[in-house]
Short mmCIF file of C-alpha atoms in Angstrom, two decimals:
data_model
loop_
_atom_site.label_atom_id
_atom_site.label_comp_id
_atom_site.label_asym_id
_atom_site.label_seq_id
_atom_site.Cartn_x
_atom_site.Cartn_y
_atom_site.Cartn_z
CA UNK Q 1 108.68 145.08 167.88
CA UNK Q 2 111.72 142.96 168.49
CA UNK Q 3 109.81 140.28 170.14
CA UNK Q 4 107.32 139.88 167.27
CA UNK Q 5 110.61 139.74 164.69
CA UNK Q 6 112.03 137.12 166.93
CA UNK Q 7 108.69 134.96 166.54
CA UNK Q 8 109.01 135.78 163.00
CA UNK Q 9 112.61 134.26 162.51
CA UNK Q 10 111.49 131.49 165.25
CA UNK Q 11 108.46 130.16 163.03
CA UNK Q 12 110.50 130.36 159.57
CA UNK Q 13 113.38 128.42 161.24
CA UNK Q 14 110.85 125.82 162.28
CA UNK Q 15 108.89 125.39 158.81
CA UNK Q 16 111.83 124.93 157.41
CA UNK Q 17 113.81 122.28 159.71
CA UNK Q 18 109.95 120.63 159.15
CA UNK Q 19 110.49 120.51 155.15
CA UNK Q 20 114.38 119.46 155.12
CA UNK Q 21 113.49 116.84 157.97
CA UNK Q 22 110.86 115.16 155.78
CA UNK Q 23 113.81 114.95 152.75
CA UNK Q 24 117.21 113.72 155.45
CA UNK Q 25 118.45 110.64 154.18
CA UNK Q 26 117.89 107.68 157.08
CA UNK Q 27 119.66 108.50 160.54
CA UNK Q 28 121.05 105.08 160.38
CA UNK Q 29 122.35 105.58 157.22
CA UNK Q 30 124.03 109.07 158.30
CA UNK Q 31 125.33 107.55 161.07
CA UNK Q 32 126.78 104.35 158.71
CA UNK Q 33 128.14 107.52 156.38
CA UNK Q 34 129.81 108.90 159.14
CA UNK Q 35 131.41 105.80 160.86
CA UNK Q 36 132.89 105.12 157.49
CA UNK Q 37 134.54 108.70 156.91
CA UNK Q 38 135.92 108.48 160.55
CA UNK Q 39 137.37 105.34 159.82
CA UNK Q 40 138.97 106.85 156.20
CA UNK Q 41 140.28 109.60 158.52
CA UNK Q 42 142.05 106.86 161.29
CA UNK Q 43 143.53 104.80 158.17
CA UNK Q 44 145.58 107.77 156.79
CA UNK Q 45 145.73 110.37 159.17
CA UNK Q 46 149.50 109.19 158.88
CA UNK Q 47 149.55 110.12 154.95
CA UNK Q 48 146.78 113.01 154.75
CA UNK Q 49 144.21 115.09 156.03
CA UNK Q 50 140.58 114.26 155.14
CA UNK Q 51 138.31 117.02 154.61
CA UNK Q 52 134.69 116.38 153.38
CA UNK Q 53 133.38 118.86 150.81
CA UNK Q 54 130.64 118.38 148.00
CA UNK Q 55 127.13 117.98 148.38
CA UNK Q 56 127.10 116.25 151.91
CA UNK Q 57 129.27 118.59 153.58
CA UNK Q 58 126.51 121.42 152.98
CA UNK Q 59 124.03 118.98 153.63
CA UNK Q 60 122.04 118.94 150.44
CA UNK Q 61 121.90 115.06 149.94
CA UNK Q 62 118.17 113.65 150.51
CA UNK Q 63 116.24 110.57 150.73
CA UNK Q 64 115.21 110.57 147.18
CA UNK Q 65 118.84 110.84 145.79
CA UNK Q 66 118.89 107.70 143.23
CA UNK Q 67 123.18 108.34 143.05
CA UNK Q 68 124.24 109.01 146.71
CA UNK Q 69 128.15 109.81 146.70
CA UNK Q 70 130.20 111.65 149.28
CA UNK Q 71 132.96 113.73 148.68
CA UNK Q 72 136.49 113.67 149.85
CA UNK Q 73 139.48 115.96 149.69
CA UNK Q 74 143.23 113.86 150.95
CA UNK Q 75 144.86 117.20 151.61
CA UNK Q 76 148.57 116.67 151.66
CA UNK Q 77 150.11 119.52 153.72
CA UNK Q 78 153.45 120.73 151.67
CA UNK Q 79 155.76 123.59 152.49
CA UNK Q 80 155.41 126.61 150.27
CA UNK Q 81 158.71 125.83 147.55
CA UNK Q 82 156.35 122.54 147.17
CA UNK Q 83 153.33 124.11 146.56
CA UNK Q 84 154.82 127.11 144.39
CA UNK Q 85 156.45 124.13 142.30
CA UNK Q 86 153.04 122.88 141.79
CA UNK Q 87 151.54 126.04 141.18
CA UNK Q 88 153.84 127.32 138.43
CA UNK Q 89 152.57 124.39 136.18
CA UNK Q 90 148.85 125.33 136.44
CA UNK Q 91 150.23 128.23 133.82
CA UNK Q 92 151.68 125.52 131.59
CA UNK Q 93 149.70 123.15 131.63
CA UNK Q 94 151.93 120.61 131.76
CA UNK Q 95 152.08 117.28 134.14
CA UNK Q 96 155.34 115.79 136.22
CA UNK Q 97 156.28 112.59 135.32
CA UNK Q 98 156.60 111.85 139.14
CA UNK Q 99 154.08 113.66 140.20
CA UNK Q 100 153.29 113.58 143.88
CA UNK Q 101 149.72 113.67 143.75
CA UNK Q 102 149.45 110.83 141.68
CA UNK Q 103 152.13 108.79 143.48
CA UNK Q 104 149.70 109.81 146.89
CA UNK Q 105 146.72 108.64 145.33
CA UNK Q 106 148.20 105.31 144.36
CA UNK Q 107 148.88 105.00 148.68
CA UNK Q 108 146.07 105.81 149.40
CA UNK Q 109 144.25 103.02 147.40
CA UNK Q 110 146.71 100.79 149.04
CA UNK Q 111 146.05 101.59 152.20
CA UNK Q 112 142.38 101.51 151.65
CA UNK Q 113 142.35 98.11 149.67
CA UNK Q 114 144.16 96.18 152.24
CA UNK Q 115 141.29 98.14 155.17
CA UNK Q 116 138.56 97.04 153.51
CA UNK Q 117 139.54 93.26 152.10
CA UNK Q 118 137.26 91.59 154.69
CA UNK Q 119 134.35 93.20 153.29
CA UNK Q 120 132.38 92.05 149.98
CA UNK Q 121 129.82 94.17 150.29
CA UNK Q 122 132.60 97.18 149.41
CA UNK Q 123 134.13 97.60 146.49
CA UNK Q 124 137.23 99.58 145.55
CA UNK Q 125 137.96 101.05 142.50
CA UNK Q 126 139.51 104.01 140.28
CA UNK Q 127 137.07 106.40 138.54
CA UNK Q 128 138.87 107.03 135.09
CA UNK Q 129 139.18 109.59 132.81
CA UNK Q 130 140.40 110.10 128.95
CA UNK Q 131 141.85 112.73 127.32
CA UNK Q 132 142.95 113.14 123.83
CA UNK Q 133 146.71 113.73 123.24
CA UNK Q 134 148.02 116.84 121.73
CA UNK Q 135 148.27 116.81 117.72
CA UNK Q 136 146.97 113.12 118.16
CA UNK Q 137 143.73 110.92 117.67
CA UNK Q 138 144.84 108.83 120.72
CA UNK Q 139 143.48 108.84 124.19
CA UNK Q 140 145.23 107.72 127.21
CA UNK Q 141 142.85 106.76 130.39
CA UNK Q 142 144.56 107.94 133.68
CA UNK Q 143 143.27 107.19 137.49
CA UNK Q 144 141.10 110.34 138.48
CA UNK Q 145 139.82 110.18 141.85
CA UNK Q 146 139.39 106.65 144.40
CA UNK Q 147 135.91 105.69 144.31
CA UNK Q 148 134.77 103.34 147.14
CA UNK Q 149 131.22 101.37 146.77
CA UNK Q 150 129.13 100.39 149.77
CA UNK Q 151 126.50 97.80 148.67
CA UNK Q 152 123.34 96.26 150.83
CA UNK Q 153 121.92 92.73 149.00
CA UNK Q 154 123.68 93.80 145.91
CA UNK Q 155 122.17 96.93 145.55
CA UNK Q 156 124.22 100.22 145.34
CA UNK Q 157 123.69 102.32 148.57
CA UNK Q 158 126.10 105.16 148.50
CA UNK Q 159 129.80 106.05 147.48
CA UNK Q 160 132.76 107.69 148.66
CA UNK Q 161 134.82 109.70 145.92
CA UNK Q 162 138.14 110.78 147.00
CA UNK Q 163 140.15 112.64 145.29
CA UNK Q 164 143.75 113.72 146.87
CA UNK Q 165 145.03 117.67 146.79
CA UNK Q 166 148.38 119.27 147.92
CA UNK Q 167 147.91 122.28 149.98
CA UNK Q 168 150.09 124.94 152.31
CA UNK Q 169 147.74 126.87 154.71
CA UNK Q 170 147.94 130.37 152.80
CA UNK Q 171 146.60 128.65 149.44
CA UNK Q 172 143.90 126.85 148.19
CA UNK Q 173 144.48 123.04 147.49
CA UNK Q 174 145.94 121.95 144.29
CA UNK Q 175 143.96 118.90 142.44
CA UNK Q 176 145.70 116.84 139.47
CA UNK Q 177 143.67 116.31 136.09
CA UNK Q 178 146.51 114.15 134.73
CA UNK Q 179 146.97 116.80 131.81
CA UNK Q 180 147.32 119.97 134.58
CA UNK Q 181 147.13 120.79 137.76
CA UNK Q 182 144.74 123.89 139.07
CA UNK Q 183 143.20 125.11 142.42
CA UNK Q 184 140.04 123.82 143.88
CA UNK Q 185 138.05 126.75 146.12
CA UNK Q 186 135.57 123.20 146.98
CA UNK Q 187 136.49 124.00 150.79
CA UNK Q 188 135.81 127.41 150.24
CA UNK Q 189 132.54 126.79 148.88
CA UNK Q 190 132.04 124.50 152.21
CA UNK Q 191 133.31 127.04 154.54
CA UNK Q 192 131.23 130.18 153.18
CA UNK Q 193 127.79 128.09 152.47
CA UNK Q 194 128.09 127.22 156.08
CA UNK Q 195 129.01 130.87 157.23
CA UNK Q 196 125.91 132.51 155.36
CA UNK Q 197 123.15 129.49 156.13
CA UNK Q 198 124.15 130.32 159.47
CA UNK Q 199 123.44 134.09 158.90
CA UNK Q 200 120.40 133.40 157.15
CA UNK Q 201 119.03 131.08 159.83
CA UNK Q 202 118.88 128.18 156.58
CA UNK Q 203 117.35 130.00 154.23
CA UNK Q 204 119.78 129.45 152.00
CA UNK Q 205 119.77 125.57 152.24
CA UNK Q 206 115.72 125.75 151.85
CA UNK Q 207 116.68 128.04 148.73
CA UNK Q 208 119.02 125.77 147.08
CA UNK Q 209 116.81 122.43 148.06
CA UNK Q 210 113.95 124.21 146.12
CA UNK Q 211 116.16 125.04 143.16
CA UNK Q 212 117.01 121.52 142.83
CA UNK Q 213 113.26 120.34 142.94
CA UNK Q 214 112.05 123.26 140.95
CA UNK Q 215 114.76 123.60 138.20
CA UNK Q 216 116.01 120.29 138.23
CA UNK Q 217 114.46 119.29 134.55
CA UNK Q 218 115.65 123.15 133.44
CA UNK Q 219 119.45 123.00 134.85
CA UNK Q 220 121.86 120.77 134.71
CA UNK Q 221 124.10 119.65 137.67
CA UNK Q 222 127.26 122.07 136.75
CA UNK Q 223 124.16 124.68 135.39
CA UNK Q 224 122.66 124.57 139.26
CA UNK Q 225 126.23 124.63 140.64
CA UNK Q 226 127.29 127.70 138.98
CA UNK Q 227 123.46 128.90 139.77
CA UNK Q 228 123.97 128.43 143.75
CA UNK Q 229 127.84 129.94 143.63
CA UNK Q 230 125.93 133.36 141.42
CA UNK Q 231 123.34 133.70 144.20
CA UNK Q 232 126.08 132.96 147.10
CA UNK Q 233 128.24 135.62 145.01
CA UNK Q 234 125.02 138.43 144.94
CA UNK Q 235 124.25 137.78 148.76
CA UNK Q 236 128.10 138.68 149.86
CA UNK Q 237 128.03 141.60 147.28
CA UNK Q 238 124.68 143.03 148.24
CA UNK Q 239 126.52 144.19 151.61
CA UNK Q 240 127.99 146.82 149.43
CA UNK Q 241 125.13 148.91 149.10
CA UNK Q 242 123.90 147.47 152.48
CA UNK Q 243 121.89 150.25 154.62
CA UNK Q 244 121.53 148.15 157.60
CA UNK Q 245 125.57 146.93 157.00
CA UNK Q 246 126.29 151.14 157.40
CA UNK Q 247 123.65 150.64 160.44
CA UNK Q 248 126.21 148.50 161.95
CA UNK Q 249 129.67 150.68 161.42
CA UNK Q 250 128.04 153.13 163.49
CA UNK Q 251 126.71 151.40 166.19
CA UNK Q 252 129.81 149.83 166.26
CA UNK Q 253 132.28 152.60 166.07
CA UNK Q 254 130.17 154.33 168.93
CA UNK Q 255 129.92 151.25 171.58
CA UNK Q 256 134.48 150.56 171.13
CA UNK Q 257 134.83 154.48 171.11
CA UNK Q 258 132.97 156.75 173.02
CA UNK Q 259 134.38 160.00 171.62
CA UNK Q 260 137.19 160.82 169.16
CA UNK Q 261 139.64 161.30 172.21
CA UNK Q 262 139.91 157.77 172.78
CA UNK Q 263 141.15 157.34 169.03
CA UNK Q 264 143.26 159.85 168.89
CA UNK Q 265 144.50 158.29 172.11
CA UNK Q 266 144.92 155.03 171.05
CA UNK Q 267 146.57 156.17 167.83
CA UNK Q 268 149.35 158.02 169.20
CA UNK Q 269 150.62 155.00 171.14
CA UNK Q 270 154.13 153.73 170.44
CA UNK Q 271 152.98 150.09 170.96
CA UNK Q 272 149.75 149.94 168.08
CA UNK Q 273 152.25 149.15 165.02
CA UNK Q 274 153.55 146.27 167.54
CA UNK Q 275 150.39 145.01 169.44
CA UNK Q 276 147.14 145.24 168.17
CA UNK Q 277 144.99 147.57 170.98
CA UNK Q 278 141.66 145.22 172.18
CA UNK Q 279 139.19 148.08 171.40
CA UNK Q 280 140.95 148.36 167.27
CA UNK Q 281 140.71 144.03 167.56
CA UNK Q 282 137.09 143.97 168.78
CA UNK Q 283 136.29 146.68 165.98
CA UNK Q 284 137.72 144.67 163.28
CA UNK Q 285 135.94 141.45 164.66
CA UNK Q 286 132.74 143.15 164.62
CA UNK Q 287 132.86 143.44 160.73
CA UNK Q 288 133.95 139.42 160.03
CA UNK Q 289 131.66 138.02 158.08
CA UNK Q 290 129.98 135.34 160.34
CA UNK Q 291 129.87 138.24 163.00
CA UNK Q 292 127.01 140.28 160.99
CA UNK Q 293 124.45 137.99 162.48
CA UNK Q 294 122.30 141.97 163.21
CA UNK Q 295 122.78 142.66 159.46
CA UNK Q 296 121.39 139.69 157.99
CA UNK Q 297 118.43 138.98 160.26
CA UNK Q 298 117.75 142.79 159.32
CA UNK Q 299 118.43 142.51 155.36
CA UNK Q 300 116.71 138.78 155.30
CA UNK Q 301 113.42 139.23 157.95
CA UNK Q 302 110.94 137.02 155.69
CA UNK Q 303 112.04 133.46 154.89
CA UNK Q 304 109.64 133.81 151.67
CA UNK Q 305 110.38 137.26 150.83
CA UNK Q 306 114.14 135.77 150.56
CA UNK Q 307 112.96 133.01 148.01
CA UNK Q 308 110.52 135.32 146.30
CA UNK Q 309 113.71 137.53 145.64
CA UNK Q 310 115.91 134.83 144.54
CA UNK Q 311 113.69 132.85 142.62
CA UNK Q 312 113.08 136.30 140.63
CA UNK Q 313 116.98 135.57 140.42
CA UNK Q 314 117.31 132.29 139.72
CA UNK Q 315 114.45 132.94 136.68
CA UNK Q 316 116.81 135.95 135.38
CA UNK Q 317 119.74 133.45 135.54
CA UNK Q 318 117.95 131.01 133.41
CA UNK Q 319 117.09 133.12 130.68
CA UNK Q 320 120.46 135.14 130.65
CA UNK Q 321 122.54 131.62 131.39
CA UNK Q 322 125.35 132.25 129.38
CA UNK Q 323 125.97 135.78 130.80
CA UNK Q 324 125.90 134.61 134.50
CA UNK Q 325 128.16 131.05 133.47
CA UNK Q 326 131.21 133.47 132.67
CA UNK Q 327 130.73 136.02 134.77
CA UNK Q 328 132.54 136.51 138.16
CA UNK Q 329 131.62 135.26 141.33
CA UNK Q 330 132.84 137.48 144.40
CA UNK Q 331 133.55 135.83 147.81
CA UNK Q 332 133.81 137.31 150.77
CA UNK Q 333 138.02 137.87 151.49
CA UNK Q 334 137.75 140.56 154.42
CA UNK Q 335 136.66 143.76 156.27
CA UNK Q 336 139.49 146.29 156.16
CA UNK Q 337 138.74 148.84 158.84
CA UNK Q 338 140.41 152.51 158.72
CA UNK Q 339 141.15 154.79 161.44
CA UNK Q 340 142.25 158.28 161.30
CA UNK Q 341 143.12 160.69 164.20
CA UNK Q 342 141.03 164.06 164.39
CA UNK Q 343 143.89 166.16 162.81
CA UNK Q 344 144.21 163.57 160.40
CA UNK Q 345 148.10 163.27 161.36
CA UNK Q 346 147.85 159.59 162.00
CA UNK Q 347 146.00 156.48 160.37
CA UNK Q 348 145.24 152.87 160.43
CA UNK Q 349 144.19 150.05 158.68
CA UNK Q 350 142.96 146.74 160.64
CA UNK Q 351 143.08 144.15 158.68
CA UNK Q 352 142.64 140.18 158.74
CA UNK Q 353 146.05 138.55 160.91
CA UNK Q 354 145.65 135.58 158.88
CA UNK Q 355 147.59 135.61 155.72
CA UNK Q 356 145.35 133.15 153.66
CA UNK Q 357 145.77 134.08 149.99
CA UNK Q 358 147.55 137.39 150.74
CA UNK Q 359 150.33 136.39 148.18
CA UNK Q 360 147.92 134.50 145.54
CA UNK Q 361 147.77 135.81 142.13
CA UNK Q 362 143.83 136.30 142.28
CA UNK Q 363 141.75 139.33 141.54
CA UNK Q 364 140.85 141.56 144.83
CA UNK Q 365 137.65 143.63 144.62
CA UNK Q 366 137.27 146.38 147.16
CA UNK Q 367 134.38 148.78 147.66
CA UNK Q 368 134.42 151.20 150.14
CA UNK Q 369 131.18 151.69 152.78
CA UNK Q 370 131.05 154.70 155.06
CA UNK Q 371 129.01 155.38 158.14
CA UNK Q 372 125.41 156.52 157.42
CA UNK Q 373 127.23 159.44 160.55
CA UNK Q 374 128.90 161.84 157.22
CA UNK Q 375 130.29 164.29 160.57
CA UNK Q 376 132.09 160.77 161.22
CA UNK Q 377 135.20 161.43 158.94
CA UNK Q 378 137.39 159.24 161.52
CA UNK Q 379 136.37 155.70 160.16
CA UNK Q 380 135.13 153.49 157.33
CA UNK Q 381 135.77 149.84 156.08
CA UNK Q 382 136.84 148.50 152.43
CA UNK Q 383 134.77 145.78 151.81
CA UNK Q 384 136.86 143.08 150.00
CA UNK Q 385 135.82 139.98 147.75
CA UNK Q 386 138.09 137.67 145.42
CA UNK Q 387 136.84 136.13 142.05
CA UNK Q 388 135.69 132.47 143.12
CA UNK Q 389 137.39 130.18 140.49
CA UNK Q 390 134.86 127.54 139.06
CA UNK Q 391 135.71 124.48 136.59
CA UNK Q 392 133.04 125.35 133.84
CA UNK Q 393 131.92 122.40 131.69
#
């Protein structure tokens, strides 16, 4: 049985490498992509941190692409008065006068400009924006993002946007629209497409490669982003009511304990409110997202019983767009594990070291999943997701 679902996964994973091979853009262009974005990275590693997000960091760029651009986040690393500074004005929205971001980007094209001089073939420039003054019929056109050109006989072959970000490592990055500031989740998007294509053995990327074929004259480009982040969203929530996830708490709990002795044991140390016991840390790692590998391949056997489901979805979304465009989108924030001693005298909860948005004001959505074992009264997880936040046209 397990050696025909292996075959199973096997062939699906090799159909579909097949189809997204026959769309790749040109190796040597890749590779001319890549050389360039290294070479971004050298120039400023002394003034930021460049992080590629967008479209080509989840690899869903193809050959057929008539606009090919590639995009950049220079993450300036700030301590956390900076960053709260920052953050208080996303409330107001309101602008500094010397703001830092804008001052960065203005290096940045600098630095850049001078790199570059030797070559015609690439042009630098600012992509600009407008916006209207307040209680006024005049516009004022500020510097949005750095926008680099790459051109081959005259003709436009790709470009690099970058757009610059102020960031302390328990926050999300802070972009500048000239008028306000506000939090970009783009790396977050990056980070958890790549965490459940991985799960899903790229079934996801075939997923959202058809919805851009098959809905491209039906959804726009925000439309099909909001689409991909709804069905990303349902995926992570799904786990909720997950029989295979509750499959997994008790296999679990049964191979790092093998009676309720050893938690009671392990519960009445001295040392577990100072040092974190390996059993409790390989128990909590077990439930990580990108460790649920069992789950998935379980939940998701059929590559086209997956797209069958989700283009049921994505036809749903269509005709119900507004509803799904402002609703909330739940992302993955972490696996809370509780432990309880037999008498019930002494608890746990095992939760994620990393403080990562621990002290953001964003919404927290728990649900609580028990073992399928209901004698098992020792142990359960809360399940927890924050709202995604999305710039809506």
């Amino acid at each position: 049985m397990e050696k025909n679902f292996s075959k199973l996964i096997t062939a699906d994973l090799e159909q579909i490498n097949s189809q997204l091979k026959g769309v790749a853009i040109n190796k040597n262009l890749k590779n001319f992509i890549d050389k360039n974005i290294s070479f971004i990275k050298r120039k400023l590693k002394n003034l930021v941190q460049i992080k590629t997000h967008g479209s080509y960091a989840t690899g869903e760029v193809y050959n057929f692409d008539k606009v090919l651009n590639i995009d950049l986040l220079a993450i300036k690393h700030v301590n956390k008065n900076m960053y709260k500074t920052y953050e208080d004005e996303i409330e107001t929205n309101d602008h500094f006068g010397d703001c830092w971001i804008c001052e960065i980007n203005e290096d940045i094209f600098k630095v850049l400009k001078e790199s570059y001089k030797i070559d015609d073939e690439i042009k630098i420039s600012w992509n600009q924006k407008k916006y209207a003054k307040p209680n006024s019929e005049e516009h004022v056109v500020f510097n949005d993002s750095l926008r680099i050109d790459f051109y081959k006989e005259n003709e436009l072959g790709f470009s690099i946007i970058i757009r610059t970000a102020l960031q302390h490592n328990e926050f999300p990055p802070i972009i500048c629209n000239k008028t306000m500031y506000k939090r970009t989740f783009s790396l977050e998007y990056v980070k958890k497409f790549r965490t459940l294509n991985k799960l899903l053995v790229k079934k996801l990327q075939i997923l959202f490669y058809y919805i851009r074929i098959k809905f491209r004259n039906t959804l726009n480009k925000n439309e099909r982003l909001i689409l991909k982040l709804s069905v990303m969203s349902d995926i992570q929530y799904e786990l909720t009511k997950n029989n295979f996830l509750q499959q997994w708490l008790d296999f679990s709990f049964d191979y790092n304990f093998s009676n309720k002795k050893v938690v009671d044991n392990i519960l009445e140390s001295k040392n577990i409110y100072y040092k974190r016991p390996k059993k409790i840390t390989k128990l909590y790692n077990s439930f990580k997202l990108k460790n649920l590998n069992w789950v998935f391949s379980k939940t998701y056997p059929s590559t086209k019983e997956f797209l069958d489901k989700y283009f049921e979805y994505t036809n749903n979304f269509i005709e119900n767009k507004e509803e799904y465009i402002n609703g909330n989108f739940y992302f993955w924030y972490d696996s809370v594990s509780y432990l309880k001693n037999t008498v019930g005298s002494t608890s746990i909860s095992i939760k994620k070291e990393n403080k990562k948005y621990d002290n953001l004001h964003i919404q927290i959505h728990s649900r609580t999943i028990y073992p399928t074992d209901k004698e098992n009264g020792l142990f359960l997880i809360f399940l927890q997701y924050y709202t995604f936040e999305v710039e809506r046209d």
